[in-house]
Amino acid sequence: MSLGLIIVLVVIWYYYKFPRKDQIDTQAVPNAYFIESNNEMPMQDHYECAAFSSAFVLRHFGVEADGQKLYEKYPRKLLDGTISPKGIIVFFKRLGYDASYLRGDVNTLKKQISQGNPVIMFIRVNPKQRYLHFVPVVGYDETHFYLVDSLSHTINCNEAHYNRKVAIRELDGLWRTWLPFCQNSYIVVKPK
């Protein structure tokens, strides 16, 4: 292995952390599940999706949180202002939560959501673009996943508990990030 490749892998590990395979039992996955907590759905201005997603999860747990204020104090920002999955894990662990960075499939994602906590999914903004995005997933049924997106141009519905729906058959194009080690990944946060 060349020194350059070793350096690249160390940098990737330090900033991104490789997701581990989700081992959750998917035998009893409900056909549909929705998290219907009263929560806000504010819009971000720039690269604050990790902080806005984190704020949504914190509000779900009853903690008052503002995405923009969280972003200003968020750990491990990259040079361009974005935040890696590892940054989200560090953020929640510093607050005393149990946070896991996992990779899975549609069934493991459904099972995690059906546990009653929003899951932060790592996706492309658009299947034809390289821009990556964090977004809370708050529900699913047999045909769609339901998200609370903080990007105004991706919103495609106006419901009480979500503002974007993605057809399960279209999810693969969004979930297959250009970072091979981050494909089909999501962050699960639970209170300790």
PDB file of C-alpha atoms in Angstrom:
ATOM      1  CA  MET A   1       0.000   0.000   0.000  1.00  0.00           C
ATOM      2  CA  SER A   2       1.422   3.384  -0.957  1.00  0.00           C
ATOM      3  CA  LEU A   3       2.020   6.159   1.569  1.00  0.00           C
ATOM      4  CA  GLY A   4      -0.434   8.436  -0.289  1.00  0.00           C
ATOM      5  CA  LEU A   5      -3.238   5.883   0.006  1.00  0.00           C
ATOM      6  CA  ILE A   6      -2.485   5.382   3.701  1.00  0.00           C
ATOM      7  CA  ILE A   7      -2.672   9.140   4.293  1.00  0.00           C
ATOM      8  CA  VAL A   8      -5.986   9.375   2.434  1.00  0.00           C
ATOM      9  CA  LEU A   9      -7.460   6.505   4.483  1.00  0.00           C
ATOM     10  CA  VAL A  10      -6.301   8.080   7.759  1.00  0.00           C
ATOM     11  CA  VAL A  11      -7.848  11.436   6.787  1.00  0.00           C
ATOM     12  CA  ILE A  12     -11.099   9.707   5.813  1.00  0.00           C
ATOM     13  CA  TRP A  13     -11.178   7.793   9.090  1.00  0.00           C
ATOM     14  CA  TYR A  14     -10.457  10.921  11.142  1.00  0.00           C
ATOM     15  CA  TYR A  15     -13.066  13.142   9.518  1.00  0.00           C
ATOM     16  CA  TYR A  16     -15.739  10.748   8.329  1.00  0.00           C
ATOM     17  CA  LYS A  17     -15.568   7.563  10.364  1.00  0.00           C
ATOM     18  CA  PHE A  18     -16.673   4.449   8.559  1.00  0.00           C
ATOM     19  CA  PRO A  19     -20.243   3.404   9.320  1.00  0.00           C
ATOM     20  CA  ARG A  20     -20.657  -0.038  10.784  1.00  0.00           C
ATOM     21  CA  LYS A  21     -23.257  -2.448   9.443  1.00  0.00           C
ATOM     22  CA  ASP A  22     -26.597  -2.118  11.204  1.00  0.00           C
ATOM     23  CA  GLN A  23     -27.339  -5.446  12.877  1.00  0.00           C
ATOM     24  CA  ILE A  24     -30.888  -4.601  14.040  1.00  0.00           C
ATOM     25  CA  ASP A  25     -33.418  -7.429  13.727  1.00  0.00           C
ATOM     26  CA  THR A  26     -35.777  -6.562  10.858  1.00  0.00           C
ATOM     27  CA  GLN A  27     -38.239  -9.444  11.199  1.00  0.00           C
ATOM     28  CA  ALA A  28     -40.999  -7.366  12.809  1.00  0.00           C
ATOM     29  CA  VAL A  29     -40.868  -4.151  10.776  1.00  0.00           C
ATOM     30  CA  PRO A  30     -44.267  -2.405  10.722  1.00  0.00           C
ATOM     31  CA  ASN A  31     -45.699  -1.617   7.255  1.00  0.00           C
ATOM     32  CA  ALA A  32     -45.853   2.074   8.161  1.00  0.00           C
ATOM     33  CA  TYR A  33     -44.631   4.276  10.993  1.00  0.00           C
ATOM     34  CA  PHE A  34     -44.699   8.032  11.618  1.00  0.00           C
ATOM     35  CA  ILE A  35     -43.093  10.116  14.334  1.00  0.00           C
ATOM     36  CA  GLU A  36     -45.669  12.787  14.996  1.00  0.00           C
ATOM     37  CA  SER A  37     -43.998  15.052  17.525  1.00  0.00           C
ATOM     38  CA  ASN A  38     -44.604  18.777  17.465  1.00  0.00           C
ATOM     39  CA  ASN A  39     -41.402  20.135  16.008  1.00  0.00           C
ATOM     40  CA  GLU A  40     -40.216  23.009  13.861  1.00  0.00           C
ATOM     41  CA  MET A  41     -39.018  22.733  10.255  1.00  0.00           C
ATOM     42  CA  PRO A  42     -36.774  25.812   9.708  1.00  0.00           C
ATOM     43  CA  MET A  43     -34.686  26.371   6.565  1.00  0.00           C
ATOM     44  CA  GLN A  44     -30.901  26.575   6.455  1.00  0.00           C
ATOM     45  CA  ASP A  45     -28.968  29.264   4.578  1.00  0.00           C
ATOM     46  CA  HIS A  46     -25.713  27.558   3.617  1.00  0.00           C
ATOM     47  CA  TYR A  47     -24.050  24.323   4.802  1.00  0.00           C
ATOM     48  CA  GLU A  48     -25.799  23.924   8.144  1.00  0.00           C
ATOM     49  CA  CYS A  49     -27.772  20.729   7.444  1.00  0.00           C
ATOM     50  CA  ALA A  50     -25.936  18.705  10.125  1.00  0.00           C
ATOM     51  CA  ALA A  51     -26.769  21.305  12.770  1.00  0.00           C
ATOM     52  CA  PHE A  52     -30.369  21.733  11.593  1.00  0.00           C
ATOM     53  CA  SER A  53     -30.867  17.946  11.616  1.00  0.00           C
ATOM     54  CA  SER A  54     -29.292  17.752  15.068  1.00  0.00           C
ATOM     55  CA  ALA A  55     -31.538  20.554  16.331  1.00  0.00           C
ATOM     56  CA  PHE A  56     -34.585  18.673  15.045  1.00  0.00           C
ATOM     57  CA  VAL A  57     -33.527  15.526  16.920  1.00  0.00           C
ATOM     58  CA  LEU A  58     -32.819  17.498  20.104  1.00  0.00           C
ATOM     59  CA  ARG A  59     -36.255  19.140  19.931  1.00  0.00           C
ATOM     60  CA  HIS A  60     -37.756  15.662  19.498  1.00  0.00           C
ATOM     61  CA  PHE A  61     -36.115  14.763  22.830  1.00  0.00           C
ATOM     62  CA  GLY A  62     -37.578  17.889  24.445  1.00  0.00           C
ATOM     63  CA  VAL A  63     -34.452  20.062  24.315  1.00  0.00           C
ATOM     64  CA  GLU A  64     -34.841  23.589  22.957  1.00  0.00           C
ATOM     65  CA  ALA A  65     -32.446  23.903  20.014  1.00  0.00           C
ATOM     66  CA  ASP A  66     -31.868  26.275  17.099  1.00  0.00           C
ATOM     67  CA  GLY A  67     -30.025  24.913  14.040  1.00  0.00           C
ATOM     68  CA  GLN A  68     -28.209  28.159  13.244  1.00  0.00           C
ATOM     69  CA  LYS A  69     -26.984  28.618  16.829  1.00  0.00           C
ATOM     70  CA  LEU A  70     -25.882  24.977  16.988  1.00  0.00           C
ATOM     71  CA  TYR A  71     -23.953  25.370  13.749  1.00  0.00           C
ATOM     72  CA  GLU A  72     -21.926  28.262  15.161  1.00  0.00           C
ATOM     73  CA  LYS A  73     -20.666  26.007  17.985  1.00  0.00           C
ATOM     74  CA  TYR A  74     -20.615  22.694  16.110  1.00  0.00           C
ATOM     75  CA  PRO A  75     -17.416  20.610  16.449  1.00  0.00           C
ATOM     76  CA  ARG A  76     -15.280  19.296  13.617  1.00  0.00           C
ATOM     77  CA  LYS A  77     -16.308  21.586  10.788  1.00  0.00           C
ATOM     78  CA  LEU A  78     -14.397  20.925   7.594  1.00  0.00           C
ATOM     79  CA  LEU A  79     -12.578  23.744   5.780  1.00  0.00           C
ATOM     80  CA  ASP A  80     -15.575  24.451   3.517  1.00  0.00           C
ATOM     81  CA  GLY A  81     -17.931  24.750   6.515  1.00  0.00           C
ATOM     82  CA  THR A  82     -19.592  21.368   6.087  1.00  0.00           C
ATOM     83  CA  ILE A  83     -19.748  18.773   8.844  1.00  0.00           C
ATOM     84  CA  SER A  84     -18.865  15.116   8.525  1.00  0.00           C
ATOM     85  CA  PRO A  85     -20.884  12.219   9.967  1.00  0.00           C
ATOM     86  CA  LYS A  86     -18.212  11.838  12.637  1.00  0.00           C
ATOM     87  CA  GLY A  87     -18.823  15.458  13.651  1.00  0.00           C
ATOM     88  CA  ILE A  88     -22.471  14.641  14.351  1.00  0.00           C
ATOM     89  CA  ILE A  89     -21.480  11.613  16.420  1.00  0.00           C
ATOM     90  CA  VAL A  90     -19.005  13.719  18.443  1.00  0.00           C
ATOM     91  CA  PHE A  91     -21.652  16.429  18.937  1.00  0.00           C
ATOM     92  CA  PHE A  92     -24.278  14.058  20.362  1.00  0.00           C
ATOM     93  CA  LYS A  93     -21.820  12.083  22.486  1.00  0.00           C
ATOM     94  CA  ARG A  94     -20.587  15.326  24.085  1.00  0.00           C
ATOM     95  CA  LEU A  95     -24.213  15.999  25.071  1.00  0.00           C
ATOM     96  CA  GLY A  96     -24.511  12.533  26.652  1.00  0.00           C
ATOM     97  CA  TYR A  97     -26.537  10.794  23.938  1.00  0.00           C
ATOM     98  CA  ASP A  98     -25.895   7.375  22.460  1.00  0.00           C
ATOM     99  CA  ALA A  99     -25.119   8.055  18.773  1.00  0.00           C
ATOM    100  CA  SER A 100     -24.238   5.462  16.135  1.00  0.00           C
ATOM    101  CA  TYR A 101     -23.164   5.854  12.521  1.00  0.00           C
ATOM    102  CA  LEU A 102     -24.580   2.886  10.615  1.00  0.00           C
ATOM    103  CA  ARG A 103     -25.091   1.597   7.107  1.00  0.00           C
ATOM    104  CA  GLY A 104     -27.961  -0.563   6.107  1.00  0.00           C
ATOM    105  CA  ASP A 105     -30.831  -1.024   3.716  1.00  0.00           C
ATOM    106  CA  VAL A 106     -34.460   0.049   3.479  1.00  0.00           C
ATOM    107  CA  ASN A 107     -35.529  -2.511   6.104  1.00  0.00           C
ATOM    108  CA  THR A 108     -32.903  -1.556   8.703  1.00  0.00           C
ATOM    109  CA  LEU A 109     -33.746   2.128   8.166  1.00  0.00           C
ATOM    110  CA  LYS A 110     -37.462   1.384   8.647  1.00  0.00           C
ATOM    111  CA  LYS A 111     -36.782  -0.622  11.794  1.00  0.00           C
ATOM    112  CA  GLN A 112     -34.669   2.181  13.284  1.00  0.00           C
ATOM    113  CA  ILE A 113     -37.407   4.755  12.571  1.00  0.00           C
ATOM    114  CA  SER A 114     -40.042   2.452  14.071  1.00  0.00           C
ATOM    115  CA  GLN A 115     -38.131   2.635  17.370  1.00  0.00           C
ATOM    116  CA  GLY A 116     -39.629   6.140  17.716  1.00  0.00           C
ATOM    117  CA  ASN A 117     -36.608   8.364  17.132  1.00  0.00           C
ATOM    118  CA  PRO A 118     -35.853  10.410  14.021  1.00  0.00           C
ATOM    119  CA  VAL A 119     -32.920   9.000  12.034  1.00  0.00           C
ATOM    120  CA  ILE A 120     -30.491  11.378  10.330  1.00  0.00           C
ATOM    121  CA  MET A 121     -29.909  10.051   6.827  1.00  0.00           C
ATOM    122  CA  PHE A 122     -26.814  10.962   4.773  1.00  0.00           C
ATOM    123  CA  ILE A 123     -27.908  11.508   1.147  1.00  0.00           C
ATOM    124  CA  ARG A 124     -27.223  13.432  -2.015  1.00  0.00           C
ATOM    125  CA  VAL A 125     -29.271  16.598  -2.411  1.00  0.00           C
ATOM    126  CA  ASN A 126     -30.101  15.443  -5.929  1.00  0.00           C
ATOM    127  CA  PRO A 127     -29.195  12.093  -7.535  1.00  0.00           C
ATOM    128  CA  LYS A 128     -27.395  13.894 -10.384  1.00  0.00           C
ATOM    129  CA  GLN A 129     -25.252  16.112  -8.142  1.00  0.00           C
ATOM    130  CA  ARG A 130     -22.358  15.474  -5.779  1.00  0.00           C
ATOM    131  CA  TYR A 131     -23.662  17.712  -2.978  1.00  0.00           C
ATOM    132  CA  LEU A 132     -24.211  15.732   0.205  1.00  0.00           C
ATOM    133  CA  HIS A 133     -26.862  16.440   2.815  1.00  0.00           C
ATOM    134  CA  PHE A 134     -28.087  15.350   6.244  1.00  0.00           C
ATOM    135  CA  VAL A 135     -31.830  15.088   6.719  1.00  0.00           C
ATOM    136  CA  PRO A 136     -34.026  13.652   9.496  1.00  0.00           C
ATOM    137  CA  VAL A 137     -36.338  10.817   8.474  1.00  0.00           C
ATOM    138  CA  VAL A 138     -39.560  10.767  10.501  1.00  0.00           C
ATOM    139  CA  GLY A 139     -41.649   8.108   8.828  1.00  0.00           C
ATOM    140  CA  TYR A 140     -42.320   5.634   6.087  1.00  0.00           C
ATOM    141  CA  ASP A 141     -45.064   3.588   4.530  1.00  0.00           C
ATOM    142  CA  GLU A 142     -45.102   0.954   1.792  1.00  0.00           C
ATOM    143  CA  THR A 143     -44.189   3.470  -0.945  1.00  0.00           C
ATOM    144  CA  HIS A 144     -42.374   6.474   0.599  1.00  0.00           C
ATOM    145  CA  PHE A 145     -40.007   7.779   3.254  1.00  0.00           C
ATOM    146  CA  TYR A 146     -40.970  11.066   4.941  1.00  0.00           C
ATOM    147  CA  LEU A 147     -38.306  13.634   5.769  1.00  0.00           C
ATOM    148  CA  VAL A 148     -37.938  17.004   7.450  1.00  0.00           C
ATOM    149  CA  ASP A 149     -35.673  18.817   5.018  1.00  0.00           C
ATOM    150  CA  SER A 150     -33.954  22.118   5.762  1.00  0.00           C
ATOM    151  CA  LEU A 151     -33.302  22.951   2.088  1.00  0.00           C
ATOM    152  CA  SER A 152     -36.187  24.973   0.669  1.00  0.00           C
ATOM    153  CA  HIS A 153     -35.649  23.818  -2.924  1.00  0.00           C
ATOM    154  CA  THR A 154     -36.095  20.121  -2.032  1.00  0.00           C
ATOM    155  CA  ILE A 155     -39.419  20.500  -0.219  1.00  0.00           C
ATOM    156  CA  ASN A 156     -42.227  18.801  -2.129  1.00  0.00           C
ATOM    157  CA  CYS A 157     -45.118  18.766   0.358  1.00  0.00           C
ATOM    158  CA  ASN A 158     -46.555  20.767   3.228  1.00  0.00           C
ATOM    159  CA  GLU A 159     -47.600  18.402   5.994  1.00  0.00           C
ATOM    160  CA  ALA A 160     -47.712  18.895   9.760  1.00  0.00           C
ATOM    161  CA  HIS A 161     -44.825  16.521  10.580  1.00  0.00           C
ATOM    162  CA  TYR A 162     -42.739  16.410   7.390  1.00  0.00           C
ATOM    163  CA  ASN A 163     -42.049  18.517   4.297  1.00  0.00           C
ATOM    164  CA  ARG A 164     -40.486  16.093   1.839  1.00  0.00           C
ATOM    165  CA  LYS A 165     -41.449  12.649   0.673  1.00  0.00           C
ATOM    166  CA  VAL A 166     -39.178  10.362  -1.299  1.00  0.00           C
ATOM    167  CA  ALA A 167     -40.425   7.270  -3.109  1.00  0.00           C
ATOM    168  CA  ILE A 168     -38.652   4.150  -1.882  1.00  0.00           C
ATOM    169  CA  ARG A 169     -37.793   3.257  -5.483  1.00  0.00           C
ATOM    170  CA  GLU A 170     -36.053   6.659  -5.852  1.00  0.00           C
ATOM    171  CA  LEU A 171     -34.217   6.482  -2.546  1.00  0.00           C
ATOM    172  CA  ASP A 172     -31.289   4.502  -3.928  1.00  0.00           C
ATOM    173  CA  GLY A 173     -30.263   7.382  -6.213  1.00  0.00           C
ATOM    174  CA  LEU A 174     -30.121   9.766  -3.250  1.00  0.00           C
ATOM    175  CA  TRP A 175     -28.697   7.324  -0.738  1.00  0.00           C
ATOM    176  CA  ARG A 176     -25.833   6.167  -2.968  1.00  0.00           C
ATOM    177  CA  THR A 177     -23.369   8.928  -2.131  1.00  0.00           C
ATOM    178  CA  TRP A 178     -20.221   9.411  -4.174  1.00  0.00           C
ATOM    179  CA  LEU A 179     -18.255   8.501  -1.028  1.00  0.00           C
ATOM    180  CA  PRO A 180     -18.290   4.703  -1.292  1.00  0.00           C
ATOM    181  CA  PHE A 181     -17.799   4.155   2.441  1.00  0.00           C
ATOM    182  CA  CYS A 182     -20.798   6.407   3.273  1.00  0.00           C
ATOM    183  CA  GLN A 183     -23.362   4.834   0.973  1.00  0.00           C
ATOM    184  CA  ASN A 184     -26.661   3.813   2.572  1.00  0.00           C
ATOM    185  CA  SER A 185     -25.627   5.412   5.856  1.00  0.00           C
ATOM    186  CA  TYR A 186     -27.522   7.075   8.654  1.00  0.00           C
ATOM    187  CA  ILE A 187     -27.089   8.252  12.219  1.00  0.00           C
ATOM    188  CA  VAL A 188     -29.210   6.896  15.044  1.00  0.00           C
ATOM    189  CA  VAL A 189     -29.409   8.982  18.235  1.00  0.00           C
ATOM    190  CA  LYS A 190     -30.931   7.683  21.460  1.00  0.00           C
ATOM    191  CA  PRO A 191     -31.017   9.065  24.985  1.00  0.00           C
ATOM    192  CA  LYS A 192     -28.754   7.178  27.388  1.00  0.00           C
TER     193      LYS A 192
END
